[in-house]
Short mmCIF file of C-alpha atoms in Angstrom, two decimals:
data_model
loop_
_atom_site.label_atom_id
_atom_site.label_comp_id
_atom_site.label_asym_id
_atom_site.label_seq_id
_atom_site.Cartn_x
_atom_site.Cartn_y
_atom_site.Cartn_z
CA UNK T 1 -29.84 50.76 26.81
CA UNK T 2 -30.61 54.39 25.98
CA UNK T 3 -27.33 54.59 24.05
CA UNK T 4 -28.10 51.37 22.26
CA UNK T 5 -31.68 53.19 21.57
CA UNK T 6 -30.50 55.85 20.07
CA UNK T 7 -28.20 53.78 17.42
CA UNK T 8 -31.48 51.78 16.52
CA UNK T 9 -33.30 55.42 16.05
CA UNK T 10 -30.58 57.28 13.96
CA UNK T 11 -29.74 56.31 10.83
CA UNK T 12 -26.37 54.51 9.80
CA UNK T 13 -23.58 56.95 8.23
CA UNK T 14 -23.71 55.22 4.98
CA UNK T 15 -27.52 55.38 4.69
CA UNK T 16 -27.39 59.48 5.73
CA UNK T 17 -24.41 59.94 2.81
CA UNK T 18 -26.39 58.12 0.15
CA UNK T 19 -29.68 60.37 0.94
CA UNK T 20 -28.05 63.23 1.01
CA UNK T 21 -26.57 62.04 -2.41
CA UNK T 22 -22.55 61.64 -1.50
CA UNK T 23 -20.79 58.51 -1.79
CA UNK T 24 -20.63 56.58 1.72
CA UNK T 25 -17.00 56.07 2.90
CA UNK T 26 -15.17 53.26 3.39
CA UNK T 27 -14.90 53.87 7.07
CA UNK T 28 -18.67 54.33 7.04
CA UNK T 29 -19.49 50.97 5.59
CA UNK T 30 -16.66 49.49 7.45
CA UNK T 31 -18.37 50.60 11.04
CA UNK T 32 -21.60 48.94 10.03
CA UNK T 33 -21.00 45.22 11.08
CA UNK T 34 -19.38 46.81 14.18
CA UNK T 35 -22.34 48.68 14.97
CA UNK T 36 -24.59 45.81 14.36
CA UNK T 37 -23.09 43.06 16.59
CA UNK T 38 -22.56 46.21 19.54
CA UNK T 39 -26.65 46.15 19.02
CA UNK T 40 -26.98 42.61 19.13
CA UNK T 41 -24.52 42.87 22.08
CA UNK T 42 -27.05 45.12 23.83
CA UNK T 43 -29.79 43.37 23.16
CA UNK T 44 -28.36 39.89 24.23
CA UNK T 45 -26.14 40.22 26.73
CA UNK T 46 -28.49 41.63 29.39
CA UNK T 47 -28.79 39.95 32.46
CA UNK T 48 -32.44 39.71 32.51
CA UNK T 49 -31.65 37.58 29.74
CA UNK T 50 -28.84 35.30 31.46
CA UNK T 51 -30.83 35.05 34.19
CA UNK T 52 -33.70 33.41 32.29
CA UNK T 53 -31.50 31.03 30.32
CA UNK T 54 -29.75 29.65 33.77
CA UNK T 55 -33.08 29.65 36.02
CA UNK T 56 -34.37 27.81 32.50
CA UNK T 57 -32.21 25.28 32.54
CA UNK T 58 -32.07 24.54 36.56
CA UNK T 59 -35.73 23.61 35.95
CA UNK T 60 -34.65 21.38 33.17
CA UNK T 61 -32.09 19.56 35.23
CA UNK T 62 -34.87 19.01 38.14
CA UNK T 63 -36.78 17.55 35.60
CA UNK T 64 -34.05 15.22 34.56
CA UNK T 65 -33.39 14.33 38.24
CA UNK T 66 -37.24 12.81 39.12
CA UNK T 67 -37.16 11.21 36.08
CA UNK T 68 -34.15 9.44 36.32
CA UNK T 69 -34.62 8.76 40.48
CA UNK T 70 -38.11 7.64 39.67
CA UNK T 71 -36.68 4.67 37.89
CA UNK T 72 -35.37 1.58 39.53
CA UNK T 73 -33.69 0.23 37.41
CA UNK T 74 -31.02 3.39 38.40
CA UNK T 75 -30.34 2.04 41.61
CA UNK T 76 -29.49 -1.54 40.66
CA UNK T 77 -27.34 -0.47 38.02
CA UNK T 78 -25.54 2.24 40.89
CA UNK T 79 -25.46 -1.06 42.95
CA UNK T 80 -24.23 -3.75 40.41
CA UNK T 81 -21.96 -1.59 38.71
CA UNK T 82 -20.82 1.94 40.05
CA UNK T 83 -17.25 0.82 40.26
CA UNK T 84 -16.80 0.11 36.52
CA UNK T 85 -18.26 2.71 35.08
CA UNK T 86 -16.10 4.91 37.46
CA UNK T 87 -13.70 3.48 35.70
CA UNK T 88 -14.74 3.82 32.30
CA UNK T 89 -15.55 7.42 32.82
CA UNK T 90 -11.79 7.83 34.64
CA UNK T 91 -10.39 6.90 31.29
CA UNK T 92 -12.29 8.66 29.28
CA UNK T 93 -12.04 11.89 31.11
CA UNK T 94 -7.75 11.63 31.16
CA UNK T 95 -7.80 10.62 27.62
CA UNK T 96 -9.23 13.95 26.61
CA UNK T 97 -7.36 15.88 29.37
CA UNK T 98 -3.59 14.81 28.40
CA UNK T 99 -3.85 14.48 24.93
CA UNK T 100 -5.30 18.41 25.27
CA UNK T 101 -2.16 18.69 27.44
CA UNK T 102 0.31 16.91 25.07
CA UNK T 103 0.00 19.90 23.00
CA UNK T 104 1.35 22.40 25.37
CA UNK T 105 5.05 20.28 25.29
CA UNK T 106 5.24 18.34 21.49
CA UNK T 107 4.76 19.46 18.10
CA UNK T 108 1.25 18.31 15.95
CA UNK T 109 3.47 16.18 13.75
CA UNK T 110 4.21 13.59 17.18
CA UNK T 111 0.43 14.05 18.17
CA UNK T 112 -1.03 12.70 14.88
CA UNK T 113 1.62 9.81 14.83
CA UNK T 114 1.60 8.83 18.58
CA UNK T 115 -1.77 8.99 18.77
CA UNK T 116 -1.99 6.23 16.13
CA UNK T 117 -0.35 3.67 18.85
CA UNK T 118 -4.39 3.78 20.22
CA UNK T 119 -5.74 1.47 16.97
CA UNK T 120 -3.05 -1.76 17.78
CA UNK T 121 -3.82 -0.84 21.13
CA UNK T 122 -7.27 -1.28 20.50
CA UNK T 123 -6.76 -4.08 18.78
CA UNK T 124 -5.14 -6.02 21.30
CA UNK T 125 -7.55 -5.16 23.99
CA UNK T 126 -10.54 -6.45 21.31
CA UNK T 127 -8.76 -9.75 21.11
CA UNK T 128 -8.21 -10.30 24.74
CA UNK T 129 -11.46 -8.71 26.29
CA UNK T 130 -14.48 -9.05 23.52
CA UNK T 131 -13.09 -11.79 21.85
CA UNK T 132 -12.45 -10.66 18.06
CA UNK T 133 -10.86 -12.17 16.04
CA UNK T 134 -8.81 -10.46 12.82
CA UNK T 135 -8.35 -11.58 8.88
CA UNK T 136 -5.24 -10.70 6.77
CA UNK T 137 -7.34 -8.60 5.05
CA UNK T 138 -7.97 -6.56 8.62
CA UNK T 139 -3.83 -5.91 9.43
CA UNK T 140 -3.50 -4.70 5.44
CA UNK T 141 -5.69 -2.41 5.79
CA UNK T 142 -5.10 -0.75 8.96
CA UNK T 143 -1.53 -0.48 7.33
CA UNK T 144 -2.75 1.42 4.48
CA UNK T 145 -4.58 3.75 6.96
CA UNK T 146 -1.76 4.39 8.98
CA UNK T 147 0.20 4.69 5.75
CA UNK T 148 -2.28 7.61 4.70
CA UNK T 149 -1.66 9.24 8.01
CA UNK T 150 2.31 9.29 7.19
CA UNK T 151 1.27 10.93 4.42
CA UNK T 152 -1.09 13.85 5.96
CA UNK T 153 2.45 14.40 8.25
CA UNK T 154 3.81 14.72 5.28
CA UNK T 155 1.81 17.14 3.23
CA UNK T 156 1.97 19.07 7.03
CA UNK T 157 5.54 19.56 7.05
CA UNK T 158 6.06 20.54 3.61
CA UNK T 159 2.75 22.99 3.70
CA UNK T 160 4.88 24.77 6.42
CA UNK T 161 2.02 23.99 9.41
CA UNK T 162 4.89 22.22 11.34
CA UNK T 163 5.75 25.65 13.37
CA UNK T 164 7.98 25.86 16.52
CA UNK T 165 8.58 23.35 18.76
CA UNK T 166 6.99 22.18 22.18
CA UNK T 167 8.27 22.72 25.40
CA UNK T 168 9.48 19.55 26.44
CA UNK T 169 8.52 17.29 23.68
CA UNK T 170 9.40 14.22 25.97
CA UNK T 171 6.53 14.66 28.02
CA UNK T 172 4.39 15.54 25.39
CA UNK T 173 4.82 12.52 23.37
CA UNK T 174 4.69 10.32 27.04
CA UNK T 175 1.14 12.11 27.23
CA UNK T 176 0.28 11.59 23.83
CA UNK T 177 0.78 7.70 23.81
CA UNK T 178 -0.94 7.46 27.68
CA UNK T 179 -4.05 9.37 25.86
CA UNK T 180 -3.92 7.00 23.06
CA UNK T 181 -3.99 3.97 25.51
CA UNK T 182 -6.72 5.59 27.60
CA UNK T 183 -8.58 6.03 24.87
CA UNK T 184 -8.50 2.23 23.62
CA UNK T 185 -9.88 1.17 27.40
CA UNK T 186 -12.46 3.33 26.98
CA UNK T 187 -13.58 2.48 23.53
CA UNK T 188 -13.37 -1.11 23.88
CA UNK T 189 -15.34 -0.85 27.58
CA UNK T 190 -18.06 0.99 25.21
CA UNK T 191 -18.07 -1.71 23.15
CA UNK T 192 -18.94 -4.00 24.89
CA UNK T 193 -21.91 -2.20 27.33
CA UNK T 194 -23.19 -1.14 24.10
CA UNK T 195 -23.02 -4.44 22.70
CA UNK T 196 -24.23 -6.48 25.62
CA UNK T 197 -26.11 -3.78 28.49
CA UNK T 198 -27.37 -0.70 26.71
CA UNK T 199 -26.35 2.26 24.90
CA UNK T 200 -28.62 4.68 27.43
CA UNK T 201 -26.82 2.93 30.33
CA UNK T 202 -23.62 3.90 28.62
CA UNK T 203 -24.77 7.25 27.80
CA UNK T 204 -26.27 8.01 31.75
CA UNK T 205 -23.74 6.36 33.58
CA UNK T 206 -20.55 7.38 32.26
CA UNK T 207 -21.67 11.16 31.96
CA UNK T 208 -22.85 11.02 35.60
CA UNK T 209 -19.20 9.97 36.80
CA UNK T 210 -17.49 11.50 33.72
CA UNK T 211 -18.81 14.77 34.97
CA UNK T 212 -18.06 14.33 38.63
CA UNK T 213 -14.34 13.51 38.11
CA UNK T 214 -14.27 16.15 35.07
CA UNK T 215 -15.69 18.79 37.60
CA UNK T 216 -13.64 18.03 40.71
CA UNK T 217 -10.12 17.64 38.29
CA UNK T 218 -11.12 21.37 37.11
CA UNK T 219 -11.69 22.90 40.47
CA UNK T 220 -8.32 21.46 41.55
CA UNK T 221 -6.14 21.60 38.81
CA UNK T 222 -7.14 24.59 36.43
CA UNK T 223 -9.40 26.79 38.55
CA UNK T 224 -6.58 29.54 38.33
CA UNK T 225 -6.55 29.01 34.22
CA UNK T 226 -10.14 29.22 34.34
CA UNK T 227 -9.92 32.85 36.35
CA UNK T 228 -7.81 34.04 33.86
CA UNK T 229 -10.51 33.81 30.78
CA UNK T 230 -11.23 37.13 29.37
CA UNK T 231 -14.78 36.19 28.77
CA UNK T 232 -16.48 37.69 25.78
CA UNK T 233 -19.61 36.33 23.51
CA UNK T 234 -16.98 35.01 21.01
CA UNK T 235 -14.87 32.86 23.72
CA UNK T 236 -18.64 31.76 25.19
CA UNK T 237 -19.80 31.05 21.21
CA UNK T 238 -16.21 29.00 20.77
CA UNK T 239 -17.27 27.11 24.27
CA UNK T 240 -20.73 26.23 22.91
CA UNK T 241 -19.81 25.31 19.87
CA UNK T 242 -17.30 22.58 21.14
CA UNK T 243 -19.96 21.80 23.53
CA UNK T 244 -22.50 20.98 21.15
CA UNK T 245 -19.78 19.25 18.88
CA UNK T 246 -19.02 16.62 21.88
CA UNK T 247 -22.55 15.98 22.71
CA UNK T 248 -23.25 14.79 19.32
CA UNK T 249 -19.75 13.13 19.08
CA UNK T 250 -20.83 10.95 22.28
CA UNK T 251 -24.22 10.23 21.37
CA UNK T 252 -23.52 9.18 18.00
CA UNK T 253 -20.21 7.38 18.45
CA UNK T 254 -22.32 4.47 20.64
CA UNK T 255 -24.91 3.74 17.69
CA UNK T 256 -21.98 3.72 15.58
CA UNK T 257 -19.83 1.01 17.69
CA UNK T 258 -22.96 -0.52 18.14
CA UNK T 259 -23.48 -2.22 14.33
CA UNK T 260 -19.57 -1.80 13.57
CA UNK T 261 -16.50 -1.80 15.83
CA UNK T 262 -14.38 0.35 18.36
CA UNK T 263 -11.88 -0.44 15.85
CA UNK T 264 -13.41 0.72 12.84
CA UNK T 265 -14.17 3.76 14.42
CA UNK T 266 -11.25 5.06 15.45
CA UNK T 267 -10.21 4.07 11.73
CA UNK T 268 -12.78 5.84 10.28
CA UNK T 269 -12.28 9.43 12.43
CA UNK T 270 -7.75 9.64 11.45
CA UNK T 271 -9.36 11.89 8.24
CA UNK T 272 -10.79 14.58 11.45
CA UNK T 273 -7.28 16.41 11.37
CA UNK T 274 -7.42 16.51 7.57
CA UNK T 275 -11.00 17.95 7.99
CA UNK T 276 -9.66 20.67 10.36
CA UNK T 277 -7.23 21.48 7.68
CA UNK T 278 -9.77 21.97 4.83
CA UNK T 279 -11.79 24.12 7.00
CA UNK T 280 -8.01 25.92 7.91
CA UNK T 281 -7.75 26.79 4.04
CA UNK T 282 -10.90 29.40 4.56
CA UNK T 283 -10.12 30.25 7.94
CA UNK T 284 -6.80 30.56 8.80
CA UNK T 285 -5.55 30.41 5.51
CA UNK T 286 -3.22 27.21 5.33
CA UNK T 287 -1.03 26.29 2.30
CA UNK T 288 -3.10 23.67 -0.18
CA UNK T 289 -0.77 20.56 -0.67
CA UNK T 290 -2.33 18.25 -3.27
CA UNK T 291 -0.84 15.36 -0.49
CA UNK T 292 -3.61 16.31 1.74
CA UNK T 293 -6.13 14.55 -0.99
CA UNK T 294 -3.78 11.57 -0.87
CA UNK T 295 -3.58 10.81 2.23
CA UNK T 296 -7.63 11.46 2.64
CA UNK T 297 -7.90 8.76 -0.42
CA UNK T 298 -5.43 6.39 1.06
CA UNK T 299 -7.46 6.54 4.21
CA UNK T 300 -10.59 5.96 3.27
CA UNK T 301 -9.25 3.04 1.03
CA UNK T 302 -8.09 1.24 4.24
CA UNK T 303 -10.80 2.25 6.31
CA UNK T 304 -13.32 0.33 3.50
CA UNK T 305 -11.00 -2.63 3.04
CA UNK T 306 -11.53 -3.09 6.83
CA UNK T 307 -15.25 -3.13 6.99
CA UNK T 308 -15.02 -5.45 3.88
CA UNK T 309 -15.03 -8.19 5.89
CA UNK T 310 -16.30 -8.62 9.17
CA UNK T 311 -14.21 -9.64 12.07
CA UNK T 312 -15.50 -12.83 14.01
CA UNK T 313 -15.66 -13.77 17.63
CA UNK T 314 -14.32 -16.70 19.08
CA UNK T 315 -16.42 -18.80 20.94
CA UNK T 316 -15.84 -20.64 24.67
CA UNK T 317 -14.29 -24.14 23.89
CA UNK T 318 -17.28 -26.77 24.59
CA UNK T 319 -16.62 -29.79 26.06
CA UNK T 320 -16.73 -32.44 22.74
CA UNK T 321 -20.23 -34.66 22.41
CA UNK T 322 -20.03 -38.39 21.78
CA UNK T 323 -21.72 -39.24 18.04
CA UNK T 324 -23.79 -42.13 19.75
CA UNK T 325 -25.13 -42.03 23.07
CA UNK T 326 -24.58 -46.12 23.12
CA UNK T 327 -26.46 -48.49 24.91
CA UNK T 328 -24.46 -48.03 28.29
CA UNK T 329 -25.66 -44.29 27.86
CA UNK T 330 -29.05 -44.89 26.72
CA UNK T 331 -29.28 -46.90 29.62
CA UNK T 332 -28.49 -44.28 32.51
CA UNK T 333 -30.55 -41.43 30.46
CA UNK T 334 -33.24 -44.05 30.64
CA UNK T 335 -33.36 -44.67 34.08
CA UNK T 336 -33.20 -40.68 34.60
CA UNK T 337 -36.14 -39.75 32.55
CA UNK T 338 -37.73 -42.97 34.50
CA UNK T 339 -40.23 -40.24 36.15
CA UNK T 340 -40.90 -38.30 33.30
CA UNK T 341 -41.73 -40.61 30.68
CA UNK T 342 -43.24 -43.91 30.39
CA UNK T 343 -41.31 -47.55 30.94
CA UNK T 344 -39.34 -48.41 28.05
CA UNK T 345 -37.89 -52.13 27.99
CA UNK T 346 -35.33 -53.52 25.57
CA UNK T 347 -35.12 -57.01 24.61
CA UNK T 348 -32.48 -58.71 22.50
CA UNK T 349 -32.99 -61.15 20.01
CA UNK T 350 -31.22 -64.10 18.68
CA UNK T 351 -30.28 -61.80 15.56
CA UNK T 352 -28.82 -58.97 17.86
CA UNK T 353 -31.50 -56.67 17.10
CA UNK T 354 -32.65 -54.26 19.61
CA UNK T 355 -35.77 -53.85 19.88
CA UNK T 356 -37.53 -51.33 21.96
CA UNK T 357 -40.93 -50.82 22.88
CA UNK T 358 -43.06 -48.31 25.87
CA UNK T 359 -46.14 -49.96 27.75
#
């Protein structure tokens, strides 16, 4: 702290040069971003500080925990339904752990076009489990999408992005379509508890097991990976970052399924990788390739043909109604009302009229 004092108290290099009149160097104005995150380095990562942010937070989570054991309606949902959401949040948690996997053994080129085998996938499971039912109109246009994915492939491998190969891409590409069909169970499960239960149930119950398995499959599997993390504030900034991206992706992506589709959602997020690359051309510096706006506009062409026109769902066959009861069945209805309304009597005339009257 004293050293970190001192650099607040004496002036910057660059500062002394120009008061004294000389030209600061280049190595002078170079050092001053350096010397301004080691302050902010100082400053922040203190342990008084740490300590305050985690004993913070504990206090937050206790909070959390009598307000969400206070409530019974917990408990019955625990009771009803533990085992499904287990199941749910199973899925969920392996989709995102092999397709992170998947590229450690296959190239990014098999990853974006196995992981399109999730939206038939997804389609299949909508048909069978919630009942939807698909246009023409709905199969054209998740062709055209696809077809604007072949492109972004495209631009990749001509923009040189396709580097290198994977280790074994065999496995990879087995783990890339397993993630893709985890990923459809899960979406189409959400679907339908958003749809039917409740988007907080969702939300609770699914992080509560999603974060059990999540935490036990790290301490067993990648505890020694974890070890070897050189830990700095930029890795902790990257962690937070993705963090905070996932919260919002999961607490947004229910209200989203909720007035569209699992479907249309996984439609709508094939233009994230050419996102990523935008973002690559100011970051990392990626070849422009005008394909990259094709495929984007071919996308999003598909993905508003699709919500166009909604799907439908297909009722339960009902058993078919009679158009007239007839007298047979005006008869028996008659005689099992008898103690709920008053007499009725029916007399024939010579002229085959019915006539009916109550006393």
């Amino acid at each position: 702290m004293e050293e970190a004092a001192a650099a607040v108290g004496a002036p910057p290099p660059a500062a002394a040069a120009a008061a004294a009149g000389a030209e600061p160097s280049l190595g002078a104005t170079a050092s001053s971003p350096r010397r301004l995150l080691a302050l902010l380095r100082a400053k922040l990562c203190t342990w008084h500080i740490w300590k305050t942010i985690i004993l913070g937070q504990m206090l937050s989570l206790f909070i959390c925990g009598t307000a969400v054991t206070s409530s019974d309606s917990l408990w019955q949902i625990l009771k009803q339904r533990w085992w499904k959401y287990m199941i749910v949040a199973l899925a969920d948690v392996e989709a995102n752990y092999t397709i992170v996997k998947a590229y450690q053994y296959t190239t990014l080129t098999s990853v974006q076009l196995l992981d399109c085998f999730g939206i038939p996938m997804l389609m299949a499971l909508s048909w069978f489990i919630l009942r939807a039912r698909y246009r023409l109109i709905h199969f054209v246009a998740v062709a055209i999408c696809l077809l604007g994915v072949g492109t972004m492939v495209g631009a990749d491998i001509l923009s040189g992005r396709q580097e290198g190969e994977g280790s074994d891409v065999v496995i990879g590409d087995v783990l890339v379509l397993l993630a893709a069909s985890l990923y459809a169970i899960s979406n189409v499960s959400e679907e339908y508890i958003v749809k039917n239960l409740s988007r907080v149930e969702f939300l609770g119950m699914v992080g509560l097991f999603g974060t059990i398995i999540s935490g036990l499959q790290l301490a067993i599997v990648e505890h020694k990976e974890i070890m070897k993390i050189q830990w700095n504030w930029k890795i902790a900034l990257l962690f937070t970052a993705f963090a905070l991206c996932m919260f919002g992706l999961y607490s947004f992506m229910p209200v989203v399924i909720k007035v569209t589709s699992a479907t249309s959602v996984n439609l709508a997020i094939l233009t994230s990788d050419l996102y990523s690359f935008f973002l690559g051309l100011f970051l990392f510096l990626h070849k422009f390739s005008g394909l990259y706006i094709v495929s984007f506009v071919i996308i999003m062409v598909g993905f508003t043909l699709y919500c166009s026109t909604p799907t439908r769902t297909a009722e339960p066959t009902a058993l078919p109604q009679p158009s007239s009861t007839g007298l047979d069945n005006a008869a028996l209805k008659l005689e099992e009302n008898d103690g709920e309304t008053p007499a009725v009597t029916v007399q024939f005339t010579r002229g085959e009229t019915v006539l009916v009257s109550t006393n």
